[in-house]
Amino acid sequence: NAGVTQTPKFQVLKTGQSMTLQCAQDMNHNSMYWYRQDPGMGLRLIYYSASEGTTDKGEVPNGYNVSRLNKREFSLRLESAAPSQTSVYFCASSDGGTVTYEQYFGPGTRLTVT
Amino acid sequence: GENVEQHPSTLSVQEGDSAVIKCTYSDSASNYFPWYKQELGKRPQLIIDIRSNVGEKKDQRIAVTLNKTAKHFSLHITETQPEDSAVYFCAASRGQYGNKLVFGAGTILRVKS
């Protein structure tokens, strides 16, 4: 089991460019999440998908869009990157509470917007 | 919405001593409280969690206590070791399907040998 995988690991964008962060899980989890992590601020939820076919906003959704492509994959899109979006992005997945509430995190994507 | 505050922001202890990290939450409907450990450059990993129907939970050198009335919960690490050095995050949620965690800002724990 690879668990939760993310691509790319690192990315540098210029202001105004767009990109999509990819996330996949092989644990047959129902729920998937995108967080951003900034120094001194912990992890903040951007968007989540409770189950395939549904998505919903978290604490900091502005400037982002998501797609739950299928049960395995959940992508995060930045349409017009801004320096304030410089951060480390983590994808996570969980069973959704049917067995456990534990969230499993991917290795992260370090994004710099210049 | 939920707000989670975590203290202290940094904690230095001598190897073998105990470490305590405290969190408070605002939403009385929250009923799931996990703790995550994040080593430098790595992903967060769950180390222990507690649900609101339990006051305390232990796993070897790690324990979590919950006071629902006061809306606070704490992580206790006994007999600290250098490999315990990391950033620790508390979180809270309503524990429902599609579990929206709200995290504290984190505590940097340094264990000096």
Tab-separated table of C-alpha atoms in Angstrom:
chain	number	residue	atom	x	y	z
A	1	ASN	CA	0.000	0.000	0.000
A	2	ALA	CA	1.371	3.393	-1.002
A	3	GLY	CA	-1.146	5.162	1.266
A	4	VAL	CA	-1.667	8.777	0.190
A	5	THR	CA	0.485	10.082	-2.636
A	6	GLN	CA	0.833	13.644	-3.914
A	7	THR	CA	2.395	15.189	-6.995
A	8	PRO	CA	4.403	17.268	-7.476
A	9	LYS	CA	6.693	17.426	-4.402
A	10	PHE	CA	7.888	20.946	-5.185
A	11	GLN	CA	6.598	23.680	-7.482
A	12	VAL	CA	7.507	27.287	-8.195
A	13	LEU	CA	4.912	29.458	-9.925
A	14	LYS	CA	4.823	33.036	-11.051
A	15	THR	CA	1.941	35.220	-9.910
A	16	GLY	CA	-1.088	34.602	-12.120
A	17	GLN	CA	-0.071	31.132	-13.288
A	18	SER	CA	-2.340	28.164	-12.693
A	19	MET	CA	-1.626	24.626	-11.596
A	20	THR	CA	-3.264	21.489	-10.265
A	21	LEU	CA	-2.024	19.488	-7.301
A	22	GLN	CA	-2.800	15.807	-7.548
A	23	CYS	CA	-3.651	13.442	-4.709
A	24	ALA	CA	-4.471	9.744	-4.723
A	25	GLN	CA	-5.115	7.159	-2.017
A	26	ASP	CA	-5.238	3.384	-2.204
A	27	MET	CA	-6.888	2.676	1.148
A	28	ASN	CA	-10.455	2.681	-0.204
A	29	HIS	CA	-11.234	5.691	1.972
A	30	ASN	CA	-14.465	7.579	1.507
A	31	SER	CA	-13.309	11.033	2.608
A	32	MET	CA	-10.473	13.184	1.310
A	33	TYR	CA	-9.135	16.588	2.357
A	34	TRP	CA	-6.804	19.382	1.297
A	35	TYR	CA	-4.932	21.408	3.916
A	36	ARG	CA	-2.374	24.153	3.762
A	37	GLN	CA	0.339	24.565	6.379
A	38	ASP	CA	1.931	27.931	7.086
A	39	PRO	CA	4.544	28.632	9.775
A	40	GLY	CA	2.974	29.224	13.166
A	41	MET	CA	-0.564	28.529	11.937
A	42	GLY	CA	-0.964	24.783	12.035
A	43	LEU	CA	-2.932	23.096	9.282
A	44	ARG	CA	-5.985	24.771	7.806
A	45	LEU	CA	-8.627	22.965	5.812
A	46	ILE	CA	-9.114	24.289	2.278
A	47	TYR	CA	-11.708	21.862	0.860
A	48	TYR	CA	-12.876	18.391	1.646
A	49	SER	CA	-14.872	15.617	0.061
A	50	ALA	CA	-16.912	13.538	2.472
A	51	SER	CA	-17.606	10.940	-0.195
A	52	GLU	CA	-17.227	10.426	-3.921
A	53	GLY	CA	-19.324	12.969	-5.763
A	54	THR	CA	-19.398	15.581	-3.008
A	55	THR	CA	-17.105	18.485	-2.147
A	56	ASP	CA	-17.396	21.282	0.377
A	57	LYS	CA	-15.496	24.332	1.558
A	58	GLY	CA	-13.242	24.346	4.582
A	59	GLU	CA	-11.788	27.293	6.513
A	60	VAL	CA	-9.756	28.899	3.679
A	61	PRO	CA	-11.305	28.041	0.268
A	62	ASN	CA	-10.784	31.366	-1.533
A	63	GLY	CA	-8.538	31.083	-4.587
A	64	TYR	CA	-8.888	27.306	-4.856
A	65	ASN	CA	-11.081	24.756	-6.579
A	66	VAL	CA	-11.245	21.002	-6.160
A	67	SER	CA	-12.364	17.966	-8.105
A	68	ARG	CA	-13.133	14.547	-6.661
A	69	LEU	CA	-12.326	12.648	-9.815
A	70	ASN	CA	-13.263	9.233	-8.393
A	71	LYS	CA	-13.012	7.496	-5.039
A	72	ARG	CA	-9.193	7.408	-5.218
A	73	GLU	CA	-8.334	10.870	-6.511
A	74	PHE	CA	-8.887	14.411	-5.261
A	75	SER	CA	-7.223	17.338	-7.006
A	76	LEU	CA	-6.683	20.943	-5.933
A	77	ARG	CA	-6.490	23.704	-8.528
A	78	LEU	CA	-5.075	27.198	-8.215
A	79	GLU	CA	-6.538	29.202	-11.078
A	80	SER	CA	-4.440	32.349	-10.662
A	81	ALA	CA	-1.671	31.879	-8.129
A	82	ALA	CA	-0.850	34.652	-5.657
A	83	PRO	CA	2.172	35.019	-3.321
A	84	SER	CA	-0.217	34.495	-0.364
A	85	GLN	CA	-0.684	30.930	-1.608
A	86	THR	CA	2.957	30.106	-0.944
A	87	SER	CA	2.621	27.222	1.487
A	88	VAL	CA	2.982	23.497	2.023
A	89	TYR	CA	-0.097	21.633	0.841
A	90	PHE	CA	-1.139	18.338	2.358
A	91	CYS	CA	-3.743	15.954	1.092
A	92	ALA	CA	-5.318	13.526	3.552
A	93	SER	CA	-7.855	10.750	3.503
A	94	SER	CA	-9.964	8.964	6.067
A	95	ASP	CA	-12.444	6.189	6.307
A	96	GLY	CA	-14.977	8.875	7.079
A	97	GLY	CA	-16.005	7.523	10.422
A	98	THR	CA	-17.330	4.139	9.412
A	99	VAL	CA	-14.423	2.495	11.243
A	100	THR	CA	-12.166	5.285	12.464
A	101	TYR	CA	-11.858	9.040	12.158
A	102	GLU	CA	-8.063	8.921	11.666
A	103	GLN	CA	-6.822	11.030	8.775
A	104	TYR	CA	-3.789	9.794	6.831
A	105	PHE	CA	-1.642	12.476	5.263
A	106	GLY	CA	0.341	12.535	2.045
A	107	PRO	CA	3.967	13.719	1.909
A	108	GLY	CA	3.035	17.281	0.957
A	109	THR	CA	3.697	19.685	-1.909
A	110	ARG	CA	5.881	22.708	-1.245
A	111	LEU	CA	4.578	25.556	-3.407
A	112	THR	CA	6.301	28.891	-3.881
A	113	VAL	CA	4.590	31.719	-5.756
A	114	THR	CA	6.870	34.576	-6.803
B	1	GLY	CA	-17.063	27.850	13.959
B	2	GLU	CA	-14.590	25.873	16.015
B	3	ASN	CA	-11.445	27.543	17.344
B	4	VAL	CA	-8.592	25.582	18.906
B	5	GLU	CA	-5.856	27.208	20.956
B	6	GLN	CA	-2.674	25.353	21.853
B	7	HIS	CA	-0.028	26.092	24.498
B	8	PRO	CA	2.872	26.372	24.809
B	9	SER	CA	4.200	27.181	21.353
B	10	THR	CA	7.624	25.772	22.279
B	11	LEU	CA	8.625	23.384	25.034
B	12	SER	CA	12.117	22.223	25.998
B	13	VAL	CA	12.557	19.322	28.402
B	14	GLN	CA	15.424	17.185	29.578
B	15	GLU	CA	15.476	13.597	28.377
B	16	GLY	CA	13.518	11.447	30.815
B	17	ASP	CA	11.287	14.289	31.995
B	18	SER	CA	7.585	14.598	31.219
B	19	ALA	CA	6.044	16.992	28.716
B	20	VAL	CA	2.510	18.383	28.773
B	21	ILE	CA	0.807	20.253	25.939
B	22	LYS	CA	-2.608	21.827	26.424
B	23	CYS	CA	-5.410	22.737	24.060
B	24	THR	CA	-8.749	24.469	24.463
B	25	TYR	CA	-11.630	24.384	22.031
B	26	SER	CA	-14.722	26.532	21.580
B	27	ASP	CA	-17.410	24.328	19.997
B	28	SER	CA	-19.256	22.345	22.659
B	29	ALA	CA	-20.479	19.971	19.918
B	30	SER	CA	-16.912	18.790	19.187
B	31	ASN	CA	-16.478	15.179	20.216
B	32	TYR	CA	-13.282	13.944	18.579
B	33	PHE	CA	-9.817	15.140	19.636
B	34	PRO	CA	-6.711	13.770	17.863
B	35	TRP	CA	-3.059	14.581	18.379
B	36	TYR	CA	-0.630	14.560	15.467
B	37	LYS	CA	3.166	14.492	15.489
B	38	GLN	CA	5.125	16.048	12.651
B	39	GLU	CA	8.857	15.580	12.307
B	40	LEU	CA	10.847	18.112	10.339
B	41	GLY	CA	10.017	17.909	6.638
B	42	LYS	CA	7.610	15.011	7.138
B	43	ARG	CA	3.876	14.509	7.075
B	44	PRO	CA	1.709	14.735	10.225
B	45	GLN	CA	0.964	11.358	11.774
B	46	LEU	CA	-1.675	10.485	14.338
B	47	ILE	CA	-0.219	9.463	17.700
B	48	ILE	CA	-3.336	9.258	19.833
B	49	ASP	CA	-6.953	10.350	19.763
B	50	ILE	CA	-9.862	10.498	22.177
B	51	ARG	CA	-13.606	10.724	21.849
B	52	SER	CA	-15.841	12.692	24.146
B	53	ASN	CA	-17.311	9.681	25.893
B	54	VAL	CA	-13.864	8.935	27.380
B	55	GLY	CA	-11.967	11.052	29.919
B	56	GLU	CA	-8.509	9.608	29.444
B	57	LYS	CA	-6.658	7.342	27.048
B	58	LYS	CA	-3.162	5.894	27.291
B	59	ASP	CA	-0.787	4.301	24.830
B	60	GLN	CA	2.560	3.374	26.390
B	61	ARG	CA	4.324	6.686	27.204
B	62	ILE	CA	1.589	8.866	25.720
B	63	ALA	CA	-1.712	9.824	27.311
B	64	VAL	CA	-4.487	12.254	26.505
B	65	THR	CA	-6.974	13.682	28.984
B	66	LEU	CA	-10.214	15.451	28.164
B	67	ASN	CA	-12.295	17.812	30.280
B	68	LYS	CA	-15.523	18.433	28.370
B	69	THR	CA	-16.921	20.828	30.943
B	70	ALA	CA	-13.908	23.116	30.685
B	71	LYS	CA	-13.456	22.378	26.963
B	72	HIS	CA	-9.823	21.499	27.204
B	73	PHE	CA	-7.672	18.470	26.506
B	74	SER	CA	-4.009	17.719	27.082
B	75	LEU	CA	-1.237	15.510	25.759
B	76	HIS	CA	1.122	13.952	28.284
B	77	ILE	CA	4.403	12.353	27.258
B	78	THR	CA	6.354	10.580	29.998
B	79	GLU	CA	10.013	9.530	29.987
B	80	THR	CA	10.746	11.717	26.986
B	81	GLN	CA	13.362	10.605	24.493
B	82	PRO	CA	15.262	12.563	21.810
B	83	GLU	CA	13.090	10.962	19.131
B	84	ASP	CA	10.065	12.661	20.706
B	85	SER	CA	11.447	15.988	19.403
B	86	ALA	CA	8.931	17.196	16.804
B	87	VAL	CA	5.982	19.526	16.332
B	88	TYR	CA	2.769	18.346	17.966
B	89	PHE	CA	-0.663	19.467	16.829
B	90	CYS	CA	-3.960	19.068	18.600
B	91	ALA	CA	-7.238	19.179	16.705
B	92	ALA	CA	-10.964	19.022	17.312
B	93	SER	CA	-13.986	18.079	15.268
B	94	ARG	CA	-17.586	16.977	15.522
B	95	GLY	CA	-16.451	13.536	14.443
B	96	GLN	CA	-19.096	13.272	11.796
B	97	TYR	CA	-18.846	11.673	8.384
B	98	GLY	CA	-16.423	13.830	6.398
B	99	ASN	CA	-14.541	14.787	9.497
B	100	LYS	CA	-13.556	18.487	9.419
B	101	LEU	CA	-10.586	18.886	11.743
B	102	VAL	CA	-9.652	22.281	13.172
B	103	PHE	CA	-6.009	22.296	14.268
B	104	GLY	CA	-4.139	24.195	16.927
B	105	ALA	CA	-1.082	26.189	15.888
B	106	GLY	CA	1.356	23.537	17.094
B	107	THR	CA	3.961	23.039	19.832
B	108	ILE	CA	7.635	22.549	19.057
B	109	LEU	CA	8.938	19.991	21.557
B	110	ARG	CA	12.697	19.748	22.046
B	111	VAL	CA	14.066	16.941	24.159
B	112	LYS	CA	17.618	17.656	25.287
B	113	SER	CA	19.912	14.722	25.959
